[in-house]
Amino acid sequence: MSRARGAAAEVIGRLAPSPTGLLHLGHARTFLGAWWSARSRAGQVLMRLEDLDGPRASQRFGDAALRDLEWLGLDWEGTPSVQSAHLERFAAAVERLLAEGKAYPCVCTRGDLRTAQNAPHAGDKEPRYPGTCRGRFATLAEAERTSGRAAGVRLRVPAGELTIDDAVFGAKKYDVAAEVGDFLIARRGGAPAYQLAVVVDDAAGGVTDGVRGADLLPSAARQWHLQAALDLPHPRYAHLALVTDEHGARLAKHADALSLAELRERKVDPRAVVRWAARTLGTPCDELASARELVPHFRLTERAAREETAGRALVESLLSPASG
Ligand SMILES: [Zn+2]
């Protein structure tokens, strides 16, 4: 499944926007960071639209994301890949894990899992899966026949801690079995889960470096287990702290005022966005500069681990970039 690697030093990064809304300044910073990280080591950059998020994903947002990123001065090798165009790749990985006993069918509903949950964790977004269906069914077909329900598929997560050695956040320990439990790799009805799609597509593209938002740091641990189960290499990771608004809330995709589409419309100089992103990641940048001009100067410092704010004041400074 994984493409043969070229020279040992080859770097392959990727930009993976979800076409579920307009990209905003936080995305600009993360994608610039990912692009600089690869290009500053003469690496390749792949573009992947992660459009598996059901009805929320749309081609309109996908097209807008590509335009936004081109406006920022980013480029990539080949044509963008679209996850929904190669579902068979994900199905094959799930079948293989089932056949090897590394995954198992699960027929639990959300309701079942809520009842199984302990009271102190009742407010958690994602309860730990208690392992109800582990060893319960021999095959997916049997699970569906016996229960009369569509079955999802969960990875059998081995017990114990692992360390994700992140280029920005350092060594982070996770115990996925204790914190999350056996997590879904295919939803009921067969759609691939996010973690599986990312791992399979990263491997298919030969991705060596995953640079993305810090909200995905815990996902790196889950993906590590999946990579191990599928005998795939583990990419290097660098997670970049998120950008929040003036009130400390994460920039939502509906925050149109801070969307890149809106900034383009208002004739903001993209180099002003580039300069802001560079500085807030730790790359020195005094004059206005294009993304490409900053490639030789790129570095990530501890600033990349510090949350940044993007609000009205930033937009105003971007509208008059000379004063920046
Ligand atoms: Zn279950």
CSV table of C-alpha atoms and ligand atoms in Angstrom, one decimal:
chain,number,residue,atom,x,y,z
A,1,MET,CA,0.0,0.0,0.0
A,2,SER,CA,2.8,2.5,0.8
A,3,ARG,CA,4.7,3.9,-2.1
A,4,ALA,CA,8.4,3.0,-2.3
A,5,ARG,CA,10.5,5.7,-0.7
A,6,GLY,CA,13.2,7.4,-2.6
A,7,ALA,CA,16.3,8.7,-1.0
A,8,ALA,CA,16.3,8.3,2.8
A,9,ALA,CA,16.3,12.1,3.3
A,10,GLU,CA,13.2,12.6,1.1
A,11,VAL,CA,10.6,14.7,2.8
A,12,ILE,CA,6.9,14.4,1.8
A,13,GLY,CA,4.5,16.7,3.5
A,14,ARG,CA,0.8,17.2,2.9
A,15,LEU,CA,-1.9,19.8,3.1
A,16,ALA,CA,-5.2,18.3,4.1
A,17,PRO,CA,-8.1,20.8,4.3
A,18,SER,CA,-11.6,19.6,5.1
A,19,PRO,CA,-14.1,21.1,2.6
A,20,THR,CA,-16.7,21.7,5.3
A,21,GLY,CA,-16.4,25.5,5.5
A,22,LEU,CA,-14.4,28.5,4.6
A,23,LEU,CA,-10.7,28.5,5.6
A,24,HIS,CA,-9.8,31.2,8.1
A,25,LEU,CA,-6.6,32.8,9.4
A,26,GLY,CA,-5.9,29.8,11.7
A,27,HIS,CA,-5.9,27.5,8.7
A,28,ALA,CA,-3.6,29.9,6.8
A,29,ARG,CA,-1.1,29.7,9.6
A,30,THR,CA,-1.2,25.9,9.9
A,31,PHE,CA,-1.0,25.3,6.1
A,32,LEU,CA,1.8,27.8,5.7
A,33,GLY,CA,3.6,26.0,8.5
A,34,ALA,CA,3.1,22.6,6.8
A,35,TRP,CA,4.2,23.9,3.4
A,36,TRP,CA,7.3,25.7,4.8
A,37,SER,CA,8.3,22.6,6.8
A,38,ALA,CA,8.4,20.5,3.6
A,39,ARG,CA,9.7,23.1,1.2
A,40,SER,CA,12.5,24.3,3.5
A,41,ARG,CA,13.9,20.7,3.3
A,42,ALA,CA,13.5,20.5,-0.5
A,43,GLY,CA,10.5,18.3,0.2
A,44,GLN,CA,7.3,17.5,-1.8
A,45,VAL,CA,3.9,18.7,-0.8
A,46,LEU,CA,0.7,16.7,-1.5
A,47,MET,CA,-2.8,18.1,-1.5
A,48,ARG,CA,-5.6,16.1,-0.1
A,49,LEU,CA,-9.2,17.2,0.4
A,50,GLU,CA,-10.6,15.3,3.4
A,51,ASP,CA,-14.2,15.2,2.3
A,52,LEU,CA,-15.5,12.2,4.2
A,53,ASP,CA,-17.4,14.3,6.7
A,54,GLY,CA,-20.7,13.3,5.2
A,55,PRO,CA,-23.2,15.9,4.1
A,56,ARG,CA,-21.1,18.8,5.5
A,57,ALA,CA,-18.4,18.4,2.9
A,58,SER,CA,-19.0,20.2,-0.4
A,59,GLN,CA,-17.2,20.9,-3.6
A,60,ARG,CA,-17.8,24.6,-3.2
A,61,PHE,CA,-15.7,24.7,0.0
A,62,GLY,CA,-13.1,22.4,-1.6
A,63,ASP,CA,-12.7,24.8,-4.5
A,64,ALA,CA,-12.6,27.8,-2.2
A,65,ALA,CA,-9.9,26.1,0.0
A,66,LEU,CA,-7.6,25.5,-3.1
A,67,ARG,CA,-8.1,29.1,-4.2
A,68,ASP,CA,-7.3,30.4,-0.7
A,69,LEU,CA,-4.1,28.4,-0.5
A,70,GLU,CA,-3.0,29.4,-4.0
A,71,TRP,CA,-3.7,33.0,-3.0
A,72,LEU,CA,-1.3,32.5,0.0
A,73,GLY,CA,1.3,31.4,-2.5
A,74,LEU,CA,1.3,27.7,-1.8
A,75,ASP,CA,1.7,25.0,-4.4
A,76,TRP,CA,1.7,21.2,-4.4
A,77,GLU,CA,2.8,18.2,-6.5
A,78,GLY,CA,0.2,16.8,-8.9
A,79,THR,CA,-3.5,17.2,-8.7
A,80,PRO,CA,-5.3,17.3,-5.4
A,81,SER,CA,-6.6,13.9,-4.2
A,82,VAL,CA,-10.1,13.6,-2.8
A,83,GLN,CA,-10.6,11.0,-0.1
A,84,SER,CA,-14.1,10.1,-1.3
A,85,ALA,CA,-12.7,9.0,-4.7
A,86,HIS,CA,-10.8,6.0,-3.3
A,87,LEU,CA,-13.0,4.4,-0.7
A,88,GLU,CA,-11.8,1.0,-1.7
A,89,ARG,CA,-8.4,1.7,-0.2
A,90,PHE,CA,-10.0,2.3,3.2
A,91,ALA,CA,-12.2,-0.8,2.9
A,92,ALA,CA,-9.2,-3.0,2.1
A,93,ALA,CA,-7.4,-1.8,5.2
A,94,VAL,CA,-10.4,-2.5,7.4
A,95,GLU,CA,-10.9,-5.9,5.9
A,96,ARG,CA,-7.2,-6.7,6.5
A,97,LEU,CA,-7.4,-5.7,10.1
A,98,LEU,CA,-10.5,-7.8,10.6
A,99,ALA,CA,-9.0,-10.8,9.0
A,100,GLU,CA,-5.9,-10.5,11.2
A,101,GLY,CA,-7.9,-10.2,14.3
A,102,LYS,CA,-6.6,-6.7,14.9
A,103,ALA,CA,-10.0,-5.2,14.6
A,104,TYR,CA,-13.5,-6.4,15.4
A,105,PRO,CA,-17.2,-5.6,14.6
A,106,CYS,CA,-19.1,-3.4,17.0
A,107,VAL,CA,-22.9,-3.1,17.1
A,108,CYS,CA,-23.2,-0.7,20.0
A,109,THR,CA,-25.3,2.4,19.5
A,110,ARG,CA,-24.6,5.8,20.9
A,111,GLY,CA,-27.3,5.1,23.4
A,112,ASP,CA,-25.7,1.8,24.5
A,113,LEU,CA,-22.4,3.6,25.1
A,114,ARG,CA,-24.0,6.4,27.1
A,115,THR,CA,-25.6,3.9,29.5
A,116,ALA,CA,-22.3,2.0,29.9
A,117,GLN,CA,-20.5,5.2,30.9
A,118,ASN,CA,-19.6,6.1,34.4
A,119,ALA,CA,-21.2,9.2,35.9
A,120,PRO,CA,-18.1,11.2,36.5
A,121,HIS,CA,-17.3,11.2,32.8
A,122,ALA,CA,-20.9,12.0,31.7
A,123,GLY,CA,-19.9,15.4,30.3
A,124,ASP,CA,-17.1,14.1,28.2
A,125,LYS,CA,-17.5,14.5,24.5
A,126,GLU,CA,-16.0,11.1,23.8
A,127,PRO,CA,-16.5,8.4,26.3
A,128,ARG,CA,-13.9,5.6,26.6
A,129,TYR,CA,-15.3,2.6,24.7
A,130,PRO,CA,-15.6,-0.2,27.3
A,131,GLY,CA,-14.9,-3.0,24.9
A,132,THR,CA,-18.4,-4.4,24.9
A,133,CYS,CA,-18.0,-6.2,21.5
A,134,ARG,CA,-14.4,-7.4,21.9
A,135,GLY,CA,-14.4,-11.1,21.1
A,136,ARG,CA,-18.2,-11.1,20.8
A,137,PHE,CA,-18.6,-11.9,17.1
A,138,ALA,CA,-16.5,-14.0,14.7
A,139,THR,CA,-17.2,-11.9,11.6
A,140,LEU,CA,-18.9,-8.7,10.5
A,141,ALA,CA,-21.7,-10.7,8.9
A,142,GLU,CA,-22.3,-12.6,12.1
A,143,ALA,CA,-22.4,-9.4,14.1
A,144,GLU,CA,-25.0,-7.9,11.8
A,145,ARG,CA,-27.1,-11.1,11.6
A,146,THR,CA,-27.1,-11.8,15.3
A,147,SER,CA,-27.8,-8.2,16.4
A,148,GLY,CA,-30.0,-7.2,13.5
A,149,ARG,CA,-28.0,-3.9,13.3
A,150,ALA,CA,-25.4,-2.5,11.0
A,151,ALA,CA,-21.9,-3.0,12.5
A,152,GLY,CA,-19.0,-0.6,12.8
A,153,VAL,CA,-15.5,-1.7,13.2
A,154,ARG,CA,-13.1,-1.0,16.1
A,155,LEU,CA,-9.3,-1.3,16.4
A,156,ARG,CA,-8.2,-3.6,19.1
A,157,VAL,CA,-5.9,-1.1,20.9
A,158,PRO,CA,-3.0,-2.8,22.9
A,159,ALA,CA,-2.7,-1.7,26.5
A,160,GLY,CA,0.1,0.6,27.6
A,161,GLU,CA,1.5,4.1,27.0
A,162,LEU,CA,3.3,5.3,23.9
A,163,THR,CA,5.2,8.5,23.3
A,164,ILE,CA,4.6,10.9,20.4
A,165,ASP,CA,7.8,12.8,19.8
A,166,ASP,CA,6.4,16.0,18.5
A,167,ALA,CA,8.7,18.6,16.9
A,168,VAL,CA,6.8,21.5,18.6
A,169,PHE,CA,5.3,20.0,21.8
A,170,GLY,CA,8.1,17.6,22.6
A,171,ALA,CA,7.6,14.1,24.0
A,172,LYS,CA,3.9,13.5,24.8
A,173,LYS,CA,2.7,10.3,26.5
A,174,TYR,CA,-0.6,8.8,25.6
A,175,ASP,CA,-2.4,5.7,26.8
A,176,VAL,CA,-5.0,5.2,24.1
A,177,ALA,CA,-6.4,2.0,25.6
A,178,ALA,CA,-7.0,3.7,28.9
A,179,GLU,CA,-8.1,7.1,27.6
A,180,VAL,CA,-10.2,6.2,24.5
A,181,GLY,CA,-10.3,2.4,24.3
A,182,ASP,CA,-10.8,0.5,21.1
A,183,PHE,CA,-11.8,3.3,18.7
A,184,LEU,CA,-13.9,3.2,15.5
A,185,ILE,CA,-12.1,2.7,12.2
A,186,ALA,CA,-15.3,2.2,10.2
A,187,ARG,CA,-18.7,3.6,11.1
A,188,ARG,CA,-21.8,1.5,11.2
A,189,GLY,CA,-22.7,1.2,7.5
A,190,GLY,CA,-19.1,1.0,6.4
A,191,ALA,CA,-17.9,4.6,6.0
A,192,PRO,CA,-14.2,4.9,7.0
A,193,ALA,CA,-13.5,6.8,10.2
A,194,TYR,CA,-11.3,9.8,10.1
A,195,GLN,CA,-8.3,8.2,11.8
A,196,LEU,CA,-8.2,5.3,9.4
A,197,ALA,CA,-8.6,7.5,6.3
A,198,VAL,CA,-5.7,9.7,7.4
A,199,VAL,CA,-3.4,6.8,8.1
A,200,VAL,CA,-4.1,5.0,4.9
A,201,ASP,CA,-3.8,8.1,2.8
A,202,ASP,CA,-0.6,9.3,4.5
A,203,ALA,CA,0.9,5.9,3.7
A,204,ALA,CA,-0.4,5.8,0.2
A,205,GLY,CA,1.3,9.1,-0.5
A,206,GLY,CA,4.5,8.2,1.3
A,207,VAL,CA,4.0,11.1,3.7
A,208,THR,CA,7.0,11.5,6.0
A,209,ASP,CA,5.9,14.6,7.9
A,210,GLY,CA,2.5,15.5,9.4
A,211,VAL,CA,2.3,19.2,10.2
A,212,ARG,CA,-1.2,20.2,11.5
A,213,GLY,CA,-3.1,21.9,14.2
A,214,ALA,CA,-2.6,21.0,17.9
A,215,ASP,CA,-6.1,19.8,18.2
A,216,LEU,CA,-4.9,16.7,16.4
A,217,LEU,CA,-2.1,15.9,18.8
A,218,PRO,CA,-4.1,13.2,20.6
A,219,SER,CA,-5.1,11.8,17.2
A,220,ALA,CA,-1.4,11.2,16.5
A,221,ALA,CA,-1.4,8.5,19.3
A,222,ARG,CA,-4.4,6.8,17.8
A,223,GLN,CA,-2.9,6.9,14.3
A,224,TRP,CA,0.3,5.5,15.7
A,225,HIS,CA,-1.6,2.4,16.8
A,226,LEU,CA,-3.2,2.1,13.4
A,227,GLN,CA,0.1,2.5,11.6
A,228,ALA,CA,1.6,-0.3,13.8
A,229,ALA,CA,-1.4,-2.6,13.1
A,230,LEU,CA,-1.1,-2.0,9.4
A,231,ASP,CA,2.8,-2.3,9.4
A,232,LEU,CA,3.1,1.2,8.1
A,233,PRO,CA,5.9,3.7,8.9
A,234,HIS,CA,5.2,6.4,11.5
A,235,PRO,CA,5.5,9.9,10.1
A,236,ARG,CA,7.2,12.6,12.0
A,237,TYR,CA,4.8,15.1,13.6
A,238,ALA,CA,4.8,18.8,14.3
A,239,HIS,CA,1.6,20.2,15.8
A,240,LEU,CA,1.0,23.9,15.7
A,241,ALA,CA,-1.0,25.7,18.5
A,242,LEU,CA,-4.4,26.8,17.4
A,243,VAL,CA,-5.5,30.4,16.7
A,244,THR,CA,-8.3,31.7,18.8
A,245,ASP,CA,-10.5,34.8,18.6
A,246,GLU,CA,-10.3,37.8,21.0
A,247,HIS,CA,-12.4,35.9,23.5
A,248,GLY,CA,-10.2,32.8,23.5
A,249,ALA,CA,-12.6,30.7,21.4
A,250,ARG,CA,-11.4,28.6,18.5
A,251,LEU,CA,-12.0,30.2,15.2
A,252,ALA,CA,-15.0,28.5,13.8
A,253,LYS,CA,-15.4,28.0,10.2
A,254,HIS,CA,-18.5,30.2,10.2
A,255,ALA,CA,-16.4,33.2,11.4
A,256,ASP,CA,-16.6,34.7,7.9
A,257,ALA,CA,-15.0,38.0,8.9
A,258,LEU,CA,-11.7,36.1,9.4
A,259,SER,CA,-12.1,33.9,6.4
A,260,LEU,CA,-9.4,34.0,3.8
A,261,ALA,CA,-12.1,34.4,1.1
A,262,GLU,CA,-13.3,37.6,2.8
A,263,LEU,CA,-9.7,38.9,3.1
A,264,ARG,CA,-9.1,38.2,-0.6
A,265,GLU,CA,-12.3,40.0,-1.3
A,266,ARG,CA,-11.2,43.0,0.7
A,267,LYS,CA,-7.9,43.1,-1.3
A,268,VAL,CA,-5.7,42.2,1.6
A,269,ASP,CA,-2.1,41.6,0.5
A,270,PRO,CA,-1.5,37.9,1.0
A,271,ARG,CA,2.1,38.7,2.0
A,272,ALA,CA,0.7,40.4,5.1
A,273,VAL,CA,-1.0,37.2,6.1
A,274,VAL,CA,2.2,35.3,5.3
A,275,ARG,CA,4.2,37.7,7.5
A,276,TRP,CA,1.8,37.3,10.4
A,277,ALA,CA,1.9,33.5,10.1
A,278,ALA,CA,5.7,33.4,9.8
A,279,ARG,CA,6.2,35.6,12.9
A,280,THR,CA,3.7,33.7,15.0
A,281,LEU,CA,5.4,30.4,14.2
A,282,GLY,CA,8.8,31.8,15.1
A,283,THR,CA,10.2,32.7,11.7
A,284,PRO,CA,11.7,36.2,11.6
A,285,CYS,CA,10.0,38.4,9.0
A,286,ASP,CA,10.2,42.2,9.0
A,287,GLU,CA,9.3,43.1,5.5
A,288,LEU,CA,6.4,41.9,3.5
A,289,ALA,CA,7.4,38.6,1.9
A,290,SER,CA,5.8,35.8,-0.2
A,291,ALA,CA,5.5,32.3,1.2
A,292,ARG,CA,8.3,31.2,-1.2
A,293,GLU,CA,10.7,34.0,-0.2
A,294,LEU,CA,10.5,32.8,3.4
A,295,VAL,CA,11.3,29.2,2.6
A,296,PRO,CA,15.1,29.5,3.4
A,297,HIS,CA,14.3,31.4,6.6
A,298,PHE,CA,11.7,29.1,8.0
A,299,ARG,CA,12.0,27.8,11.5
A,300,LEU,CA,9.6,26.7,14.1
A,301,THR,CA,10.3,27.9,17.6
A,302,GLU,CA,8.5,27.5,20.9
A,303,ARG,CA,6.2,30.3,19.7
A,304,ALA,CA,4.5,27.7,17.5
A,305,ALA,CA,3.3,26.0,20.7
A,306,ARG,CA,1.7,29.2,22.0
A,307,GLU,CA,-1.9,30.0,21.1
A,308,GLU,CA,-2.3,33.1,18.8
A,309,THR,CA,-5.2,35.4,18.6
A,310,ALA,CA,-6.8,36.5,15.4
A,311,GLY,CA,-9.4,39.2,15.8
A,312,ARG,CA,-10.5,42.5,14.5
A,313,ALA,CA,-7.2,44.2,15.4
A,314,LEU,CA,-5.3,41.7,13.2
A,315,VAL,CA,-7.7,42.1,10.3
A,316,GLU,CA,-7.2,45.9,10.5
A,317,SER,CA,-3.5,45.5,10.5
A,318,LEU,CA,-3.7,43.2,7.5
A,319,LEU,CA,-5.8,45.8,5.6
A,320,SER,CA,-3.0,48.3,6.1
A,321,PRO,CA,0.0,46.0,5.9
A,322,ALA,CA,2.6,48.8,5.6
A,323,SER,CA,2.0,49.6,9.3
A,324,GLY,CA,2.6,46.0,10.4
B,1,ZN,ZN,-19.7,-2.5,20.6
